[in-house]
Coordinates of C-alpha atoms in Angstrom, one line a residue:
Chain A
X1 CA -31.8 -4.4 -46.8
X2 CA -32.3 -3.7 -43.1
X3 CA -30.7 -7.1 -42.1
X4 CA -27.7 -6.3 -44.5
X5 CA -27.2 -2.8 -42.5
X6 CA -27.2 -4.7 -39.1
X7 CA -24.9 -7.1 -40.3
X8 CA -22.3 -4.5 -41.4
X9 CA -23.1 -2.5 -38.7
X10 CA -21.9 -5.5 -36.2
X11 CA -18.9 -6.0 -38.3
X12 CA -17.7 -3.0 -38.2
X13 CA -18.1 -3.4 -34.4
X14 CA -16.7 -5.7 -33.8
X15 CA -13.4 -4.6 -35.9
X16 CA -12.8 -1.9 -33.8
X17 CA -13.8 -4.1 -30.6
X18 CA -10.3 -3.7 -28.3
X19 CA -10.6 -7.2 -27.4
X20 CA -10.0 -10.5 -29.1
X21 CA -13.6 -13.0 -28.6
X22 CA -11.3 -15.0 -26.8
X23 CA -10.3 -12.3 -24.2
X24 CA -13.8 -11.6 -23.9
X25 CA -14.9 -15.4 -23.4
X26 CA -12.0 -15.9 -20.8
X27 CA -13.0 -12.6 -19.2
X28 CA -16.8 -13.6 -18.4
X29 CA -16.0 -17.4 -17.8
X30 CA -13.6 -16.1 -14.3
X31 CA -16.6 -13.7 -13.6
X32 CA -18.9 -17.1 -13.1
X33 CA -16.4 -18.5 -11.4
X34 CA -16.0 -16.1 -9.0
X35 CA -19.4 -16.1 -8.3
X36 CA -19.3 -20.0 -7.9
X37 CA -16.3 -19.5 -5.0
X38 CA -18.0 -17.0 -3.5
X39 CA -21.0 -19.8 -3.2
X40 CA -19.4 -23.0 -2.6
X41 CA -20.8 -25.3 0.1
X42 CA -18.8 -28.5 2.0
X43 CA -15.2 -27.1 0.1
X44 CA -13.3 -29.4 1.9
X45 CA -15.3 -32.3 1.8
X46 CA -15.0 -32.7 -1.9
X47 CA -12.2 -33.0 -3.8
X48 CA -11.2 -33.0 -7.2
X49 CA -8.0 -33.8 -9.9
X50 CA -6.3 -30.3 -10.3
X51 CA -3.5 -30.0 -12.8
X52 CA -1.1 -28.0 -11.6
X53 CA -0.6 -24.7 -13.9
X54 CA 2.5 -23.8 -11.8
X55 CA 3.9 -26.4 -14.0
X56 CA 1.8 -27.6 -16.9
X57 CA 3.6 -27.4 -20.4
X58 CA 2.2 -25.2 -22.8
X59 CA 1.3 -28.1 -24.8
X60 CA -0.7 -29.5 -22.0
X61 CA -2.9 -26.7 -21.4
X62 CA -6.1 -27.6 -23.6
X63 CA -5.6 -31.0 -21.8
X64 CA -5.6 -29.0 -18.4
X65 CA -8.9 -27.0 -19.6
X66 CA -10.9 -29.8 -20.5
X67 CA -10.5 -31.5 -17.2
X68 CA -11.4 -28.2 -15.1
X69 CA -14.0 -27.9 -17.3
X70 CA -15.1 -31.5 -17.0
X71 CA -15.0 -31.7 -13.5
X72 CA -17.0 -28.1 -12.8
X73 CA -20.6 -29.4 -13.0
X74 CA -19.5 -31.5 -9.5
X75 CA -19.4 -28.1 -7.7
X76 CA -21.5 -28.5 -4.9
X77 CA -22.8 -24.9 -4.9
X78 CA -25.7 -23.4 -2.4
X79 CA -27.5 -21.2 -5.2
X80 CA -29.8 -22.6 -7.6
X81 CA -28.0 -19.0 -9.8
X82 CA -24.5 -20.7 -9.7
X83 CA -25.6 -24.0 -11.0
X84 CA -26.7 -21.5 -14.1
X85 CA -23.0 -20.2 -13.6
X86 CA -21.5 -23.2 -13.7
X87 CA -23.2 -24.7 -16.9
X88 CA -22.6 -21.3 -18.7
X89 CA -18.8 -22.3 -17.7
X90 CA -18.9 -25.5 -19.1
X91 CA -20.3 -24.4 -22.2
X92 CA -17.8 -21.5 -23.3
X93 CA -15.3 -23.3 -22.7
X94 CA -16.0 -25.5 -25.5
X95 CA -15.9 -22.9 -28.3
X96 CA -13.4 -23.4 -30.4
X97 CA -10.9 -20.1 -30.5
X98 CA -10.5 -21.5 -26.3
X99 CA -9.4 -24.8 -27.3
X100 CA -7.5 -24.4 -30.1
X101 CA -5.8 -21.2 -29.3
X102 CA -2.5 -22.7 -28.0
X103 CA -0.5 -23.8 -31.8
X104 CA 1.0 -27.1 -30.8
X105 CA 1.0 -29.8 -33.8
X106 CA -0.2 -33.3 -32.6
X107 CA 2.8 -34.5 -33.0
X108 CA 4.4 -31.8 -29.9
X109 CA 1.6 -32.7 -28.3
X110 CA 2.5 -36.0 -27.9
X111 CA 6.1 -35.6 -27.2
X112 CA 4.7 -33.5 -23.9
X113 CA 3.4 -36.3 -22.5
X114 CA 0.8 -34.5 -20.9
X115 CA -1.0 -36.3 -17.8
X116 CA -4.6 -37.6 -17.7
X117 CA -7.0 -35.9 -15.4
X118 CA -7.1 -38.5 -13.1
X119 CA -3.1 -38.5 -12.4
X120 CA -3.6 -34.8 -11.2
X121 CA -3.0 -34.2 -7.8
X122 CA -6.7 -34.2 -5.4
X123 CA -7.4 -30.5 -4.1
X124 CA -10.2 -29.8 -2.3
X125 CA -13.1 -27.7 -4.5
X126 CA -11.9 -24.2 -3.3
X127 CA -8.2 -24.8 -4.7
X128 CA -9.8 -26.7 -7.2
X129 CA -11.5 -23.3 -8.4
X130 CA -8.3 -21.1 -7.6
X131 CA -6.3 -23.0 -10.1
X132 CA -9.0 -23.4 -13.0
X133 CA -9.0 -19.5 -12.2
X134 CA -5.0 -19.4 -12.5
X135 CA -4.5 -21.0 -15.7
X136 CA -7.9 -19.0 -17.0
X137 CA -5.6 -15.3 -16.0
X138 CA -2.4 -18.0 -18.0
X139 CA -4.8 -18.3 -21.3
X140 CA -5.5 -14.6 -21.2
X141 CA -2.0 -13.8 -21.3
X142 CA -0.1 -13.6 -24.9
X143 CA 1.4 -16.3 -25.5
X144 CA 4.9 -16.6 -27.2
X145 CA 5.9 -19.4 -29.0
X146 CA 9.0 -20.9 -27.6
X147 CA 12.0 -23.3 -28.8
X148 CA 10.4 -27.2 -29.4
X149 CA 13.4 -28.1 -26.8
X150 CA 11.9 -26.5 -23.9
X151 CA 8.8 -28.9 -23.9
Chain B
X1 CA 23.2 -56.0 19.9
X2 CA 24.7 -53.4 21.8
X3 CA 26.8 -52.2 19.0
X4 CA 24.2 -52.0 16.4
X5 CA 22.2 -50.2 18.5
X6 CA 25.3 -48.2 19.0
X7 CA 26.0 -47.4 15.2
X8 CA 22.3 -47.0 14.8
X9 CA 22.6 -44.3 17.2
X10 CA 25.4 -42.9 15.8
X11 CA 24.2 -42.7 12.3
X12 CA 20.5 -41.0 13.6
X13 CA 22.8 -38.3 15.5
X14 CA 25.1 -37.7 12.3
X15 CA 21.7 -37.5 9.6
X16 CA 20.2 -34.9 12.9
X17 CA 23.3 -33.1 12.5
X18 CA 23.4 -32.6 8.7
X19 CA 19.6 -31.5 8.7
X20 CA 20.2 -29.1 11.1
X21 CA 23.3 -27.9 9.2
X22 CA 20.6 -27.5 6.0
X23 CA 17.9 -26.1 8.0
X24 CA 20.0 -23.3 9.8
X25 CA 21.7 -22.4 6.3
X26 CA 18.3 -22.0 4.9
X27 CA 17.1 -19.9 7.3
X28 CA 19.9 -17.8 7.7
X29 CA 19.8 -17.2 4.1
X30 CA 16.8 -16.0 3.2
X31 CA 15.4 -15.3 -0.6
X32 CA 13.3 -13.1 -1.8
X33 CA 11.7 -12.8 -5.6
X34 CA 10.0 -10.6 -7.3
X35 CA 9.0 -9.6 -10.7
X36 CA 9.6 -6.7 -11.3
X37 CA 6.9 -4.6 -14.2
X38 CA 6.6 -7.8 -15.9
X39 CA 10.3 -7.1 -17.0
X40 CA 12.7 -9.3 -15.1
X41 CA 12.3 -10.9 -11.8
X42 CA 15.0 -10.0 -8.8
X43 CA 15.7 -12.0 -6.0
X44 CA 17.5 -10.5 -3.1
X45 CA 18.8 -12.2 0.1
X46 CA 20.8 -10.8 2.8
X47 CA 24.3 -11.4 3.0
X48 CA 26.2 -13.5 5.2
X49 CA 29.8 -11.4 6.9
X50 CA 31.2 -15.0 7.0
X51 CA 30.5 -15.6 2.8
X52 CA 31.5 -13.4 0.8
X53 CA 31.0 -15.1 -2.7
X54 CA 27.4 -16.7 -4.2
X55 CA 26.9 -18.1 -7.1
X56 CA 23.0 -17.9 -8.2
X57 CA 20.7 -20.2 -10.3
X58 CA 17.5 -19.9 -11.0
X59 CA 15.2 -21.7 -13.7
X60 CA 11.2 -21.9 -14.3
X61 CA 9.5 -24.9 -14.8
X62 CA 9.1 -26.3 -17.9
X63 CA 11.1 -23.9 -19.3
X64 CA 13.9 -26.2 -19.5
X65 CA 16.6 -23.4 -19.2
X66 CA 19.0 -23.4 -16.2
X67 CA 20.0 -19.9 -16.0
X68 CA 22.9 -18.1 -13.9
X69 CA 22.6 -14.8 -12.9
X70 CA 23.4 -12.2 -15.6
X71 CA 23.4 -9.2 -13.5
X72 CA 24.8 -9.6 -10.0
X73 CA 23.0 -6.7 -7.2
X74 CA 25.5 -5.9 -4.9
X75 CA 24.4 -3.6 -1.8
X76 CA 25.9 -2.9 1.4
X77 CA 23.0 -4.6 3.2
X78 CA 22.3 -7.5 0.6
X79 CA 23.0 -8.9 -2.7
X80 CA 20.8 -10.0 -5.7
X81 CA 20.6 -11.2 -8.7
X82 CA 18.3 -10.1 -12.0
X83 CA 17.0 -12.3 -14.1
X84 CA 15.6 -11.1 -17.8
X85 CA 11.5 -12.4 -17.5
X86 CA 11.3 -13.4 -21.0
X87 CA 7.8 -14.8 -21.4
X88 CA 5.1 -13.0 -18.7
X89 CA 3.3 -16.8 -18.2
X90 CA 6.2 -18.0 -16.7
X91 CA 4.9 -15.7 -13.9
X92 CA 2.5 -18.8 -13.5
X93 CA 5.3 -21.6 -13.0
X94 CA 7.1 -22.8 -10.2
X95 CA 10.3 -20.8 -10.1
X96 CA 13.4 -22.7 -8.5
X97 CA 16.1 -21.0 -6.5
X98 CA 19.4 -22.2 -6.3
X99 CA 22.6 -20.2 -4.5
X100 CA 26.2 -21.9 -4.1
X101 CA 28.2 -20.7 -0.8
X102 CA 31.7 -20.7 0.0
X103 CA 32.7 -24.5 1.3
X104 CA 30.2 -25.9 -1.2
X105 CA 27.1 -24.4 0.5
X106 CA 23.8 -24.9 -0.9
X107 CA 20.6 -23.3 -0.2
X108 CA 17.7 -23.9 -2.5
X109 CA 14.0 -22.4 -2.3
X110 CA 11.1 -23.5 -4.9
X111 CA 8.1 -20.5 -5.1
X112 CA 5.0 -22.2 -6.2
X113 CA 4.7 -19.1 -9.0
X114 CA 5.5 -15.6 -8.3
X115 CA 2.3 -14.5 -9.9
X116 CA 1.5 -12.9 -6.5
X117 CA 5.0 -10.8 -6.8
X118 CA 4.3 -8.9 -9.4
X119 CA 5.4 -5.1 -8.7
X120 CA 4.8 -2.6 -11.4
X121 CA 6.5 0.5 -11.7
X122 CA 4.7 3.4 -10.5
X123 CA 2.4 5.5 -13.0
X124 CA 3.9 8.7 -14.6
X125 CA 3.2 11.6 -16.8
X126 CA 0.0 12.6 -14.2
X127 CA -2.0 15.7 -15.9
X128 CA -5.1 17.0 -14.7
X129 CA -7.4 19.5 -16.7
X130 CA -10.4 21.2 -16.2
X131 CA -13.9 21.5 -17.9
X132 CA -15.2 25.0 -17.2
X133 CA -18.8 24.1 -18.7
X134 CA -19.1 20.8 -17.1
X135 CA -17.6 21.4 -13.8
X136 CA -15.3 18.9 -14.5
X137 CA -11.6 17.8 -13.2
X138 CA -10.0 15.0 -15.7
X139 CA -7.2 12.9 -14.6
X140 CA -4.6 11.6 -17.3
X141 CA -1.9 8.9 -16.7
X142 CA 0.7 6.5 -18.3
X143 CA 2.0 3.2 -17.3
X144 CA 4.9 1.3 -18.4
X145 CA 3.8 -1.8 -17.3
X146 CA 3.5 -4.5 -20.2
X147 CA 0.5 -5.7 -20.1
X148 CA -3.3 -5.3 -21.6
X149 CA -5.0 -2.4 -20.4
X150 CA -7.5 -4.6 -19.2
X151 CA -4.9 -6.6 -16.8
X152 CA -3.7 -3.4 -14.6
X153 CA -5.8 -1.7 -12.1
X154 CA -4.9 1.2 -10.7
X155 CA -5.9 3.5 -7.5
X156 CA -6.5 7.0 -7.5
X157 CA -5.9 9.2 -4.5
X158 CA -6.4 12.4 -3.4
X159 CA -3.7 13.5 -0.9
X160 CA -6.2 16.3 0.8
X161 CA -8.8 13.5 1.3
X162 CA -7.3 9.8 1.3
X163 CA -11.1 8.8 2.1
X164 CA -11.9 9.5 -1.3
X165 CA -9.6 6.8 -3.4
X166 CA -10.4 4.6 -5.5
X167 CA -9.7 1.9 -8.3
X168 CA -10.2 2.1 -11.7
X169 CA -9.3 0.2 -14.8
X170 CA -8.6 3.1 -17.9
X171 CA -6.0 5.4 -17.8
X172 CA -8.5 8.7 -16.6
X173 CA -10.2 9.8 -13.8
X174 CA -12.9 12.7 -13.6
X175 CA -14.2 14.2 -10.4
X176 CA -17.8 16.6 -10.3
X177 CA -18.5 18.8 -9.3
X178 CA -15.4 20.2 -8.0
X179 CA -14.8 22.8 -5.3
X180 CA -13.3 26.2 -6.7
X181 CA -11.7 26.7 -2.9
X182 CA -10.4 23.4 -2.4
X183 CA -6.4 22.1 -3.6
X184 CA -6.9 18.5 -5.0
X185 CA -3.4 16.8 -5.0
X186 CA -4.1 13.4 -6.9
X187 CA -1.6 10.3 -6.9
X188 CA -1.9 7.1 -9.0
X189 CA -0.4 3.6 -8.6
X190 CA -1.3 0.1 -10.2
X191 CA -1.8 -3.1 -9.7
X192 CA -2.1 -6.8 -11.6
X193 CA -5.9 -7.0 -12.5
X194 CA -7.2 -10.8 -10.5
X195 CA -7.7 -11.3 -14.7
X196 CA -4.9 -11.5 -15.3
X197 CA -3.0 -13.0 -12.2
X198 CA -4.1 -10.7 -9.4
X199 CA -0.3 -9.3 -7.2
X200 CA -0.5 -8.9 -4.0
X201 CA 1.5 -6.0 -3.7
X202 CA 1.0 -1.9 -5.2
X203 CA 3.4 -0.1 -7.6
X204 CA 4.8 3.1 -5.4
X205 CA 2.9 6.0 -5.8
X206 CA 3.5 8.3 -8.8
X207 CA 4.3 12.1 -8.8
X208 CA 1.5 14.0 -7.1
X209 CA -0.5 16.5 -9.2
X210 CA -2.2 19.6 -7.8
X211 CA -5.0 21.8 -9.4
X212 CA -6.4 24.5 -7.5
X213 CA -9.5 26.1 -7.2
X214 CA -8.9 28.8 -9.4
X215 CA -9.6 26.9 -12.9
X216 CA -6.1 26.4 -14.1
X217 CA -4.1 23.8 -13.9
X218 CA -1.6 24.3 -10.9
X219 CA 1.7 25.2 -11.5
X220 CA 4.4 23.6 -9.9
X221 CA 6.1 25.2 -6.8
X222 CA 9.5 26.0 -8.6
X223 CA 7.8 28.3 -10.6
X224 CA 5.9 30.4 -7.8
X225 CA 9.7 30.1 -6.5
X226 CA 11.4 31.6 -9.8
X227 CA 8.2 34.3 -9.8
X228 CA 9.8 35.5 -6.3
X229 CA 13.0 35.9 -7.2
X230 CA 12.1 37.9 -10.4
X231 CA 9.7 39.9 -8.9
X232 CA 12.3 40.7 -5.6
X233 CA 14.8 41.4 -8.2
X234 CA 12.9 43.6 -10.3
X235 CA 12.0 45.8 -7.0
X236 CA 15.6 46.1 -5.9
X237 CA 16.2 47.4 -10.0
X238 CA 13.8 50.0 -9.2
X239 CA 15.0 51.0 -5.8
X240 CA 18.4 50.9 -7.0
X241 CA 17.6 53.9 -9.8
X242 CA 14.5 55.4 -9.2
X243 CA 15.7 58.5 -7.3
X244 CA 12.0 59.1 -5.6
X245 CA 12.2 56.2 -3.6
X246 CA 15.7 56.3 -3.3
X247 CA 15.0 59.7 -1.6
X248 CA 12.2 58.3 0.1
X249 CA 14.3 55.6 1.8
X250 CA 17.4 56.8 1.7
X251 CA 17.0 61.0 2.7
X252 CA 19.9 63.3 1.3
X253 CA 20.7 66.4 2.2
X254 CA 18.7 68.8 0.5
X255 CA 20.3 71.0 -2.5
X256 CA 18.1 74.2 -3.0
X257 CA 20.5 75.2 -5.9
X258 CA 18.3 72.4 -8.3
X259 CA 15.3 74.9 -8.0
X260 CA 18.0 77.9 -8.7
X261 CA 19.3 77.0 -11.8
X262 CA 17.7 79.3 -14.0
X263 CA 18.5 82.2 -11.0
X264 CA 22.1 81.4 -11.7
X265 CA 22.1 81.0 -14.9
X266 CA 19.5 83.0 -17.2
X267 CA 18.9 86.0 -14.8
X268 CA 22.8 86.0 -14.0
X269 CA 21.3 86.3 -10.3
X270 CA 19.2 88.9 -10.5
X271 CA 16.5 88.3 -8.3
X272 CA 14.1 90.9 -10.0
X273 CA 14.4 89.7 -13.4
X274 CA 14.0 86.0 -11.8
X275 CA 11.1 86.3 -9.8
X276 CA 9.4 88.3 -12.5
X277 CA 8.0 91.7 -10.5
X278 CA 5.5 93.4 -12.5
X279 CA 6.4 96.9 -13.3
X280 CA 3.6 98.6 -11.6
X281 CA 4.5 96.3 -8.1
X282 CA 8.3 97.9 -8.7
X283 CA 7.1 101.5 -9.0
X284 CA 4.6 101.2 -6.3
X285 CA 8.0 100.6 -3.7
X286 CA 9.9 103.5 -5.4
X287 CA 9.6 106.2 -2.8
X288 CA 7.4 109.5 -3.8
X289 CA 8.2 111.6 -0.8
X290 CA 11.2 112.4 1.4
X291 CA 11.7 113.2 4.8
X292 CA 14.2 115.5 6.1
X293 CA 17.3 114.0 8.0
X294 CA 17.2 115.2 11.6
X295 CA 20.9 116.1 12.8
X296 CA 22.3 114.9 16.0
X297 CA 25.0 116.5 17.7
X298 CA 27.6 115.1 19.5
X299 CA 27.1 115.2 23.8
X300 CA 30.6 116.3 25.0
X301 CA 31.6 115.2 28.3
X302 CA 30.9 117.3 31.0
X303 CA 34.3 119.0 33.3
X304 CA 32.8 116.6 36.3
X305 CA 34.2 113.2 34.1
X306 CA 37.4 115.4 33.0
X307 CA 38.2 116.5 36.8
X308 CA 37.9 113.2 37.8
X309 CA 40.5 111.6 36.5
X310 CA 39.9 108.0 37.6
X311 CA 36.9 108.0 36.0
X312 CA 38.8 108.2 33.2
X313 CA 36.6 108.1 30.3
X314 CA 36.6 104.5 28.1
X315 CA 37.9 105.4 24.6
X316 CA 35.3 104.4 22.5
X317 CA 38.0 104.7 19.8
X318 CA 38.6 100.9 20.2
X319 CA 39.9 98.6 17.9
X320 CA 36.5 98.6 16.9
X321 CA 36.0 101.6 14.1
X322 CA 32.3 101.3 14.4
X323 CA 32.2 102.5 18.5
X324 CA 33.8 105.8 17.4
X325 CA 30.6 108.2 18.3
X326 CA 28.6 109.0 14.8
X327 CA 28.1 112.8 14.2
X328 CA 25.4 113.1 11.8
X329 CA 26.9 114.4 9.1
X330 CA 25.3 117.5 7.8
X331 CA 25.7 117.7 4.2
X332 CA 23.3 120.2 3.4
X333 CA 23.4 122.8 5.9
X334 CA 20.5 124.7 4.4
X335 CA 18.4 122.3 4.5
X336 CA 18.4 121.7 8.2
X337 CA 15.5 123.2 9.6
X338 CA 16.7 123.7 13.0
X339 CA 20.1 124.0 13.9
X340 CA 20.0 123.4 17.4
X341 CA 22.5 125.5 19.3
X342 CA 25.0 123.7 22.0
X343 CA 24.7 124.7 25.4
X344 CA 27.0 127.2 26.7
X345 CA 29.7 125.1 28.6
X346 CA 30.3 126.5 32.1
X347 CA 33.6 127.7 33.2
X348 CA 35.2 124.9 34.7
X349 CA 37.9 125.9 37.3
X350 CA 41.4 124.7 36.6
X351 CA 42.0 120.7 36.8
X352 CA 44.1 119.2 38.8
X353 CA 46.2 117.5 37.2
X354 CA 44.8 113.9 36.4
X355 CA 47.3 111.3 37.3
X356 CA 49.0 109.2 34.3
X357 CA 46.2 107.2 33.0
X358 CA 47.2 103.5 32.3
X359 CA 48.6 102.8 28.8
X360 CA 45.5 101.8 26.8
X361 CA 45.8 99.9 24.1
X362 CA 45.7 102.2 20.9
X363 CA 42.4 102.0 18.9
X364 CA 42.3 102.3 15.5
X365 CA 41.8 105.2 13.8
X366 CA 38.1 106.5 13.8
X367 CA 37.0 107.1 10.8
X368 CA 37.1 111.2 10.2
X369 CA 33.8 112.7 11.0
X370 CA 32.7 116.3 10.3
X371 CA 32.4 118.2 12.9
X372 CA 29.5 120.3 13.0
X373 CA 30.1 124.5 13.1
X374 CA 30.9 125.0 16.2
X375 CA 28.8 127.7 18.0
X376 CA 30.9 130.9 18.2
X377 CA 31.8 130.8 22.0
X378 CA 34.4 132.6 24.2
X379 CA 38.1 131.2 24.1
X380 CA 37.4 129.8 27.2
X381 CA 35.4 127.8 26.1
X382 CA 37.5 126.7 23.3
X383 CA 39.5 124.9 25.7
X384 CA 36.7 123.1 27.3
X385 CA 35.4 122.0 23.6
X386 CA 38.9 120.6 22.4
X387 CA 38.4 116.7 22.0
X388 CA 38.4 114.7 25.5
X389 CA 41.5 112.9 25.8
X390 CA 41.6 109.6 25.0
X391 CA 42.8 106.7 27.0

């Protein structure tokens, strides 16, 4: 009986919650990483594939998320904290209202022609972490779906 | 050998040439963009005096649209172009610049992403009210900007302490305890959150707001201006028609007859019936003895004045009636206690005969007075009695 309570009780919570679980992920994922930035050691001795998100396809951008998040446990970091940080990243990023938010069909994707990680430009770790950040504040944002001729 | 060498040189000079051209056009053209509230982005550059026309284009990429410029800006300093934002994440995408000069000019500038060149419009409807029982100022606000609440920060200032801003993220601010003698003028403006794509510039400030410490809401200044005028009015009204003041200020002179009105016209001006005299106070002025009259009799001239007739006597009969000597007039001869009897006149020796007086001017008639009984004298002295001659 209890347990039934609670469980109502959290639904109706989390109805009248503002924010989406998605907002909410997004929103504690760029806290980590600011904490990561802030302790980042030998940033421009290491470098790492960046997609640009000042010109990534829509399509693209689940692509563009899973090499940020693939690449973010290379981090050399000062803080035995911000390795925490940085697995805690990799791990929401997985859930599956982050991935599959963006409603492209296989079949768009595909015509997008979206690059590997490896054919993105090299950055050094601190850009590296300012555009992960960038297309994080992107994903947050509404997204409208657009004409199929723009991609 | 020499030749090539030659045209080599030639062609280096001529590319040198053209990529200056290029380079000095771009820098004497410089863009600008912004986006402006999320709304629509505006580039501005300044204007040439030797080119007058441009034609803009601008796209984002991956957006695949090449648009022109729907809305030219055109400003005596510099001209611009506004271009509808119609997704916010384009914000996020390179954004290329293209404008066409006169003589087939182009100039061309690439911004990484203008998500740094966000500028929201300024916060409005500002409202402050106070919490007697908590001691408590609240600060109410609007934005127009749109995005999630969660994606705008803004900073709150106090104008009468700038030390004491600071940012928040909701739409209220409270201050406590709050100083009853202190004026709090507060201002807002509003940023991008860094969630959402952090701006590097500030909306303008909004309206200020002022509260002071009385525990209402201030008013604005117009109104203590309109309270002025009423109230400077409304004394002018009085000193306009209130006669007391108009007195006061303006002094008249005075009119005694106001305070004489019943005088004049319920006692017909008599004074005794007006000032209301008791009957005993009347009888006590009525008279309740009499005194006898005492007589006087005329002085006549002595012979010395007649004999001497340069001295001649002044007429006392002048024009004025009122010099002519009084006799008392006895009316009642009985009554007079005392009749005092005239001195015997002496026998004056014949005059000489008095030399012709100057014409006098002829007095008026003296009124008649009764003469009183003459003493029963001699004949001789009839003649000595008869009136003095008049000059």
């Amino acid at each position: 009986m209890k347990a039934c309570v609670c469980f109502l009780l959290m639904c109706v919570l989390a109805a009248q919650a503002e924010e989406s679980p998605k907002i909410l992920t997004l929103s504690k994922v760029m806290n980590e990483l600011k904490k990561i930035q802030q302790g980042l050691t030998n940033s421009n001795k290491t470098w790492f594939n960046s997609p640009a998100t000042n010109d990534l396809k829509d399509c693209c951008v689940a692509s563009a998320l899973e090499c940020f998040r693939s690449k973010v446990l290379h981090l050399s970091v000062s803080d035995e904290k911000l390795k925490k940080s940085q697995r805690s990243v990799h791990h929401e990023l997985r859930k599956s209202f982050i991935v599959d938010s963006v409603s492209c069909t296989p079949q768009e994707t595909q015509k997008a022609q979206c690059k590997s990680c490896e054919a993105y430009t090299m950055v050094n770790s601190r850009t590296f972490v300012d555009n992960f950040k960038t297309l994080l504040q992107k994903r947050s944002m509404p997204v409208k779906r657009r004409d199929l001729k723009s991609l | 050998m020499t030749y090539i060498h030659t045209s080599r040189l030639y062609f280096r000079l001529l590319f040198l040439i053209l990529c200056f051209q290029q380079c000095s056009s771009a820098a004497a053209l410089s863009v600008q963009c912004k986006i402006i509230n999320v709304d629509y982005v505006e580039c501005i550059w300044q204007r040439n005096l030797s080119t007058m026309n441009y034609t803009f284009s601008s796209m984002f990429a991956n957006d695949g649209l090449d648009r022109g410029c729907p809305k030219y800006i055109l400003e005596q300093n510099y001209t611009g172009c506004r271009i509808p934002l119609k997704d916010q994440n384009l914000r996020f995408n390179k954004f290329i610049v293209t404008i066409y000069t006169e003589g087939k000019h182009t100039i061309s500038k690439t911004f990484d992403s203008l998500e740094r060149n966000v500028l929201l419009n300024p916060p409005y409807n500002l409202s402050v009210m106070w919490n007697e029982h908590s001691d408590t100022l609240s600060l109410y606000w609007n934005s127009s900007a749109p995005l999630r609440k969660t994606c705008i920060v803004y900073m709150v200032r106090n104008q009468k302490d700038p030390s004491q801003s600071l940012n928040v993220t909701d739409t209220s601010y409270s201050v406590s305890p709050v100083s009853q003698n202190k004026l709090y003028v507060f201002q807002v403006r509003s940023t991008v959150a860094d969630s959402c794509g952090s701006s590097d510039f500030w909306s303008d400030w909004s309206d200020p707001v002022e509260w002071s410490g009385t525990g209402n809401s201030s008013r604005p200044g117009w109104l203590y201006a309109i309270l002025s005028v009423v109230l400077l009015s409304m004394l002018g009204f009085l000193l306009w028609y209130c006669e007391r003041k108009k007195i006061l200020s303006l002094p008249v002179v005075p009119d005694p007859s106001i305070n004489l009105q019943d005088l004049f016209h319920k006692h017909d001006g008599n004074v005794e019936s007006w000032i209301h005299i008791s009957k005993e106070l009347k009888e006590a002025f009525q008279p309740d003895y009499t005194e006898p009259s005492c007589d006087v009799c005329e002085v006549l001239p002595s012979c010395d004045t007649i004999s001497k007739p340069e001295a001649c006597p002044e007429s006392k009969a002048s024009s004025d009636p009122e010099a002519c000597p009084q006799t008392e007039i006895c009316s009642q001869p009985e009554t007079c206690s005392q009749l005092k009897a005239c001195p015997e006149p002496e026998a004056c020796p014949e005059p000489e005969a008095c030399p012709e007086p100057e014409a006098c001017p002829e007095p008026e008639a003296c009124p008649e007075a009764e003469i009183c009984p003459a003493p029963q004298t001699d004949s001789s002295d009839k003649e000595n009695t008869e009136e003095p001659q008049s000059s």
